Amino acid sequence: MNFASIDSLQSALRERNYIAERGLSTSLYLTLKLNRPLFLEGEAGVGKTEVAKVLASLLDTDLIRLQCYEGLDVHHAVYEWNYTRQMMHIRLAEAGGEKADEAELFGPEFLLRRPLLQAIEQSREKPPVLLIDELDRSDEEFEAFLLEVLSDFQITIPEIGTITTPNPPVVVITSNRTREVHDALKRRCLYYWIDYPSFEKELEIVHARLPHAPEKLARQVTGFIQRLREMDLYKLPGVAETLDWTTALVALDQTALDPIIVDETLGAVLKYQDDVEKIKGEQTRLILERVKADMG
């Protein structure tokens, strides 16, 4: 799908229930026009990963996800050989009185393709969306390797040769900023910071994703979450928690918040016991009073 303008892309995102501000829509538009990776930073739960999912849906293409973690290496990110299948092939050959051909053992049928290789191979036909999720969790050594891949979009496998594509995948990289990603990689990308949304935008997101949620409940939940983000908590709730909490309350047939139901369902919002203890009880009542006062 080609987008004639930023506005058309923003509208298409909205049709898929992703409410994107103009700045993010502009970055996405340029990513598609310039074939540049998009580097998204922001707190956990603000919708960074969802950008790649919605983009794949818009482009009617595959989403290939590489989840980063400490210790991630080439074997898990790019490729490795299927040693079990190779050994079975060798034993079958020996059982038949033959010797397995080494060149055959390292052929494409014995290759386990991991996300980066999958993305490059699939791009030959139809570029997928490659999501490199939470890059900040990986080691600097992998980050340096990734920089090389993003420069040329080619991968060399010694036993096979160099695999490349004339049409690079659409790349979205996310980071929760648990550590700083090197400037050299950022320079190859378009950059956008996704912040916590305003009350109006977050309420619009709730309406888009959960259209059957009662209006009063949606407004109170959004207001309560906004108030929580002003507090000194270990982990502030993101939009994901707003949606989870609203979903849980709807499942409990709630149409509005009260102190008891808030305390009973705080586990859908806060994920650390110290935060729960800090909020429940008297603090819950005070926040709820402020929320109701804000709503008039």
Coordinates of C-alpha atoms in Angstrom, one line a residue:
M1 CA 0.0 0.0 0.0
N2 CA 1.3 3.4 -1.0
F3 CA 0.3 6.5 1.1
A4 CA -0.1 9.7 -0.8
S5 CA 0.4 11.9 2.3
I6 CA 1.1 11.9 6.0
D7 CA -2.6 12.6 6.5
S8 CA -3.6 9.5 4.6
L9 CA -1.2 7.3 6.6
Q10 CA -2.5 8.9 9.9
S11 CA -6.1 8.1 8.8
A12 CA -5.1 4.5 7.9
L13 CA -3.6 4.0 11.3
R14 CA -6.7 5.4 13.0
E15 CA -8.9 2.9 11.0
R16 CA -6.9 0.1 12.6
N17 CA -7.4 1.7 16.1
Y18 CA -3.9 3.1 16.4
I19 CA -4.2 6.7 17.5
A20 CA -0.9 8.3 16.3
E21 CA 0.0 11.9 16.7
R22 CA 1.2 13.9 13.7
G23 CA 4.9 13.6 14.6
L24 CA 4.8 9.8 14.7
S25 CA 2.8 9.6 11.5
T26 CA 5.4 11.8 9.8
S27 CA 8.2 9.6 11.0
L28 CA 6.4 6.5 9.7
Y29 CA 5.7 8.2 6.4
L30 CA 9.4 9.0 6.0
T31 CA 10.4 5.5 7.0
L32 CA 8.4 4.1 4.1
K33 CA 9.5 6.8 1.6
L34 CA 13.2 6.7 2.4
N35 CA 13.6 3.1 3.3
R36 CA 15.2 4.1 6.6
P37 CA 14.8 2.1 9.9
L38 CA 12.6 3.8 12.5
F39 CA 14.0 3.9 16.0
L40 CA 11.3 4.2 18.7
E41 CA 12.1 5.0 22.3
G42 CA 9.7 5.5 25.2
E43 CA 8.6 3.9 28.5
A44 CA 7.2 0.4 28.5
G45 CA 3.6 0.1 27.5
V46 CA 3.2 3.3 25.4
G47 CA 2.6 1.5 22.1
K48 CA 6.0 1.1 20.4
T49 CA 5.7 -2.6 19.5
E50 CA 2.1 -2.0 18.4
V51 CA 3.5 0.4 15.7
A52 CA 5.2 -2.4 13.9
K53 CA 2.1 -4.7 14.2
V54 CA -0.2 -2.1 12.8
L55 CA 2.3 -1.2 10.0
A56 CA 2.5 -4.8 8.9
S57 CA -1.3 -4.9 8.8
L58 CA -1.4 -1.7 6.7
L59 CA 1.2 -3.0 4.3
D60 CA -0.5 -6.4 4.1
T61 CA 2.8 -8.1 4.8
D62 CA 4.4 -10.4 7.4
L63 CA 5.7 -9.2 10.7
I64 CA 9.0 -10.8 11.7
R65 CA 9.9 -10.1 15.3
L66 CA 13.3 -10.4 16.9
Q67 CA 12.9 -10.1 20.7
C68 CA 16.2 -8.9 22.1
Y69 CA 17.7 -10.1 25.4
E70 CA 21.0 -10.2 27.2
G71 CA 23.2 -12.8 25.5
L72 CA 21.5 -12.7 22.1
D73 CA 23.9 -13.8 19.4
V74 CA 24.1 -14.6 15.7
H75 CA 22.8 -18.1 16.2
H76 CA 19.5 -16.9 17.6
A77 CA 19.2 -13.7 15.6
V78 CA 20.4 -14.7 12.1
Y79 CA 20.9 -18.5 11.5
E80 CA 22.3 -21.7 12.8
W81 CA 22.7 -25.2 11.4
N82 CA 20.2 -27.9 12.2
Y83 CA 22.7 -30.3 13.8
T84 CA 20.1 -32.9 14.8
R85 CA 18.9 -33.2 11.2
Q86 CA 22.5 -33.3 9.9
M87 CA 23.3 -36.1 12.3
M88 CA 20.3 -38.1 11.2
H89 CA 21.3 -37.5 7.5
I90 CA 24.8 -38.8 8.3
R91 CA 23.5 -41.9 10.0
L92 CA 21.0 -42.7 7.3
A93 CA 23.8 -42.4 4.7
E94 CA 26.0 -44.7 6.8
A95 CA 23.2 -47.2 7.2
G96 CA 22.9 -47.3 3.4
G97 CA 26.7 -47.9 3.1
E98 CA 27.3 -44.4 1.8
K99 CA 29.2 -41.4 3.1
A100 CA 27.3 -38.1 3.6
D101 CA 28.5 -35.3 1.3
E102 CA 29.8 -32.4 3.4
A103 CA 28.5 -29.8 0.8
E104 CA 25.1 -31.4 1.0
L105 CA 25.1 -31.3 4.8
F106 CA 25.6 -27.5 4.7
G107 CA 22.9 -26.9 2.1
P108 CA 19.8 -24.6 2.5
E109 CA 17.6 -27.5 3.7
F110 CA 19.7 -27.9 6.8
L111 CA 19.7 -24.1 7.6
L112 CA 17.6 -22.8 10.5
R113 CA 16.6 -19.3 9.5
R114 CA 16.3 -16.8 12.4
P115 CA 14.5 -13.4 12.2
L116 CA 17.2 -11.3 10.5
L117 CA 17.8 -13.9 7.7
Q118 CA 14.1 -14.5 7.3
A119 CA 13.5 -10.8 6.8
I120 CA 16.2 -10.5 4.1
E121 CA 15.1 -13.6 2.2
Q122 CA 11.5 -12.7 2.3
S123 CA 12.3 -9.1 1.1
R124 CA 13.2 -10.6 -2.3
E125 CA 9.5 -11.1 -3.0
K126 CA 7.6 -8.8 -0.6
P127 CA 9.4 -6.8 2.1
P128 CA 8.1 -7.7 5.6
V129 CA 8.1 -5.5 8.6
L130 CA 11.1 -6.4 10.8
L131 CA 10.6 -5.6 14.4
I132 CA 13.7 -5.5 16.5
D133 CA 12.1 -5.3 19.9
E134 CA 13.8 -3.9 23.1
L135 CA 17.2 -3.5 21.5
D136 CA 18.4 -2.0 24.8
R137 CA 18.2 -5.4 26.4
S138 CA 20.8 -6.9 24.1
D139 CA 24.6 -6.6 24.5
E140 CA 26.7 -4.0 22.8
E141 CA 28.4 -6.7 20.7
F142 CA 25.1 -7.6 19.1
E143 CA 24.3 -4.0 18.6
A144 CA 27.5 -3.6 16.6
F145 CA 26.6 -6.6 14.5
L146 CA 23.1 -5.2 13.8
L147 CA 24.7 -2.0 12.7
E148 CA 26.5 -3.9 10.0
V149 CA 23.4 -5.7 8.9
L150 CA 21.4 -2.5 8.6
S151 CA 24.1 -0.9 6.6
D152 CA 24.0 -3.4 3.7
F153 CA 21.0 -5.7 4.4
Q154 CA 23.1 -8.7 3.5
I155 CA 24.3 -11.7 5.5
T156 CA 27.2 -13.9 4.7
I157 CA 27.0 -17.6 5.5
P158 CA 30.5 -19.1 4.9
E159 CA 29.1 -22.5 3.7
I160 CA 26.6 -20.9 1.3
G161 CA 27.7 -17.4 0.4
T162 CA 26.2 -13.9 0.7
I163 CA 22.4 -13.5 0.9
T164 CA 21.2 -10.0 0.0
T165 CA 18.1 -8.3 -1.3
P166 CA 17.5 -5.2 -3.5
N167 CA 14.4 -4.4 -1.4
P168 CA 15.2 -4.0 2.3
P169 CA 12.5 -4.9 4.9
V170 CA 10.7 -2.1 6.7
V171 CA 12.6 -2.0 10.0
V172 CA 11.2 -0.8 13.3
I173 CA 13.6 -0.8 16.3
T174 CA 12.3 -0.2 19.9
S175 CA 14.0 0.6 23.1
N176 CA 12.8 1.1 26.7
R177 CA 16.0 3.0 27.3
T178 CA 17.3 0.8 30.1
R179 CA 20.6 1.6 28.6
E180 CA 21.8 4.1 25.9
V181 CA 22.0 2.7 22.4
H182 CA 25.1 3.7 20.5
D183 CA 24.9 6.9 18.4
A184 CA 26.3 5.0 15.3
L185 CA 23.1 2.9 15.1
K186 CA 20.8 5.8 15.8
R187 CA 22.3 7.8 13.0
R188 CA 21.2 5.2 10.5
C189 CA 17.6 5.5 11.7
L190 CA 14.8 8.0 11.9
Y191 CA 14.1 8.7 15.6
Y192 CA 10.9 9.2 17.5
W193 CA 10.1 9.3 21.2
I194 CA 6.7 8.0 22.2
D195 CA 5.6 9.7 25.4
Y196 CA 2.7 8.9 27.7
P197 CA -0.4 10.3 26.1
S198 CA -2.5 13.2 27.3
F199 CA -5.9 12.5 28.9
E200 CA -7.7 13.3 25.7
K201 CA -5.6 11.0 23.5
E202 CA -5.6 8.2 26.0
L203 CA -9.4 8.3 26.3
E204 CA -9.6 8.2 22.5
I205 CA -7.4 5.1 22.5
V206 CA -9.7 3.5 25.1
H207 CA -12.7 4.3 22.9
A208 CA -11.0 3.0 19.8
R209 CA -9.8 -0.3 21.4
L210 CA -12.7 -0.9 23.8
P211 CA -15.8 0.7 22.2
H212 CA -18.2 -1.2 24.5
A213 CA -16.7 0.2 27.7
P214 CA -19.1 2.5 29.5
E215 CA -18.2 6.1 29.0
K216 CA -18.1 7.0 32.7
L217 CA -15.8 4.1 33.4
A218 CA -13.5 4.9 30.5
R219 CA -13.1 8.5 31.6
Q220 CA -12.5 7.6 35.3
V221 CA -10.0 4.9 34.5
T222 CA -8.1 7.2 32.2
G223 CA -8.1 10.0 34.7
F224 CA -7.0 7.6 37.5
I225 CA -4.1 6.4 35.4
Q226 CA -3.1 9.9 34.5
R227 CA -3.0 10.7 38.3
L228 CA -0.9 7.6 39.0
R229 CA 1.7 8.8 36.5
E230 CA 2.2 11.9 38.6
M231 CA 3.3 9.8 41.6
D232 CA 6.6 8.4 42.7
L233 CA 6.1 4.8 41.7
Y234 CA 8.7 2.2 40.8
K235 CA 6.9 1.4 37.5
L236 CA 4.4 3.9 36.1
P237 CA 1.5 2.3 34.2
G238 CA 1.5 2.6 30.4
V239 CA -1.4 2.6 27.9
A240 CA -1.3 -1.2 27.9
E241 CA -2.2 -1.1 31.6
T242 CA -5.0 1.3 30.9
L243 CA -6.5 -1.0 28.4
D244 CA -6.0 -4.1 30.6
W245 CA -7.6 -2.5 33.5
T246 CA -10.6 -1.2 31.5
T247 CA -11.0 -4.7 30.0
A248 CA -10.9 -6.3 33.5
L249 CA -13.5 -3.8 34.9
V250 CA -15.8 -4.4 32.0
A251 CA -15.5 -8.1 32.6
L252 CA -16.6 -7.5 36.2
D253 CA -19.7 -5.5 34.9
Q254 CA -18.5 -2.3 36.4
T255 CA -19.8 1.0 35.0
A256 CA -17.8 3.3 37.3
L257 CA -14.9 3.2 39.8
D258 CA -15.2 3.0 43.5
P259 CA -12.5 2.6 46.1
I260 CA -13.2 -1.1 46.8
I261 CA -13.1 -2.2 43.1
V262 CA -10.0 -0.1 42.5
D263 CA -8.1 -1.9 45.4
E264 CA -9.3 -5.3 44.3
T265 CA -8.1 -4.8 40.7
L266 CA -4.9 -2.8 41.2
G267 CA -3.0 -5.9 40.0
A268 CA -4.1 -5.1 36.4
V269 CA -2.4 -1.7 36.7
L270 CA 0.6 -1.9 39.1
K271 CA 3.1 -4.8 38.8
Y272 CA 5.2 -4.3 42.0
Q273 CA 3.9 -4.9 45.5
D274 CA 5.5 -1.7 46.9
D275 CA 3.5 0.3 44.3
V276 CA 0.3 -1.5 45.2
E277 CA 0.8 -0.9 48.9
K278 CA 1.5 2.8 48.3
I279 CA -1.7 3.3 46.4
K280 CA -4.4 1.1 47.9
G281 CA -6.6 2.2 50.8
E282 CA -6.6 5.9 51.7
Q283 CA -4.5 6.9 48.6
T284 CA -7.0 5.2 46.3
R285 CA -9.9 7.2 47.9
L286 CA -8.0 10.5 47.5
I287 CA -7.0 9.9 43.9
L288 CA -10.6 8.8 43.0
E289 CA -12.0 12.0 44.6
R290 CA -9.6 14.1 42.5
V291 CA -10.6 12.2 39.4
K292 CA -14.3 12.8 40.1
A293 CA -13.6 16.5 40.8
D294 CA -11.7 16.8 37.4
M295 CA -14.8 15.3 35.7
G296 CA -17.1 17.8 37.4

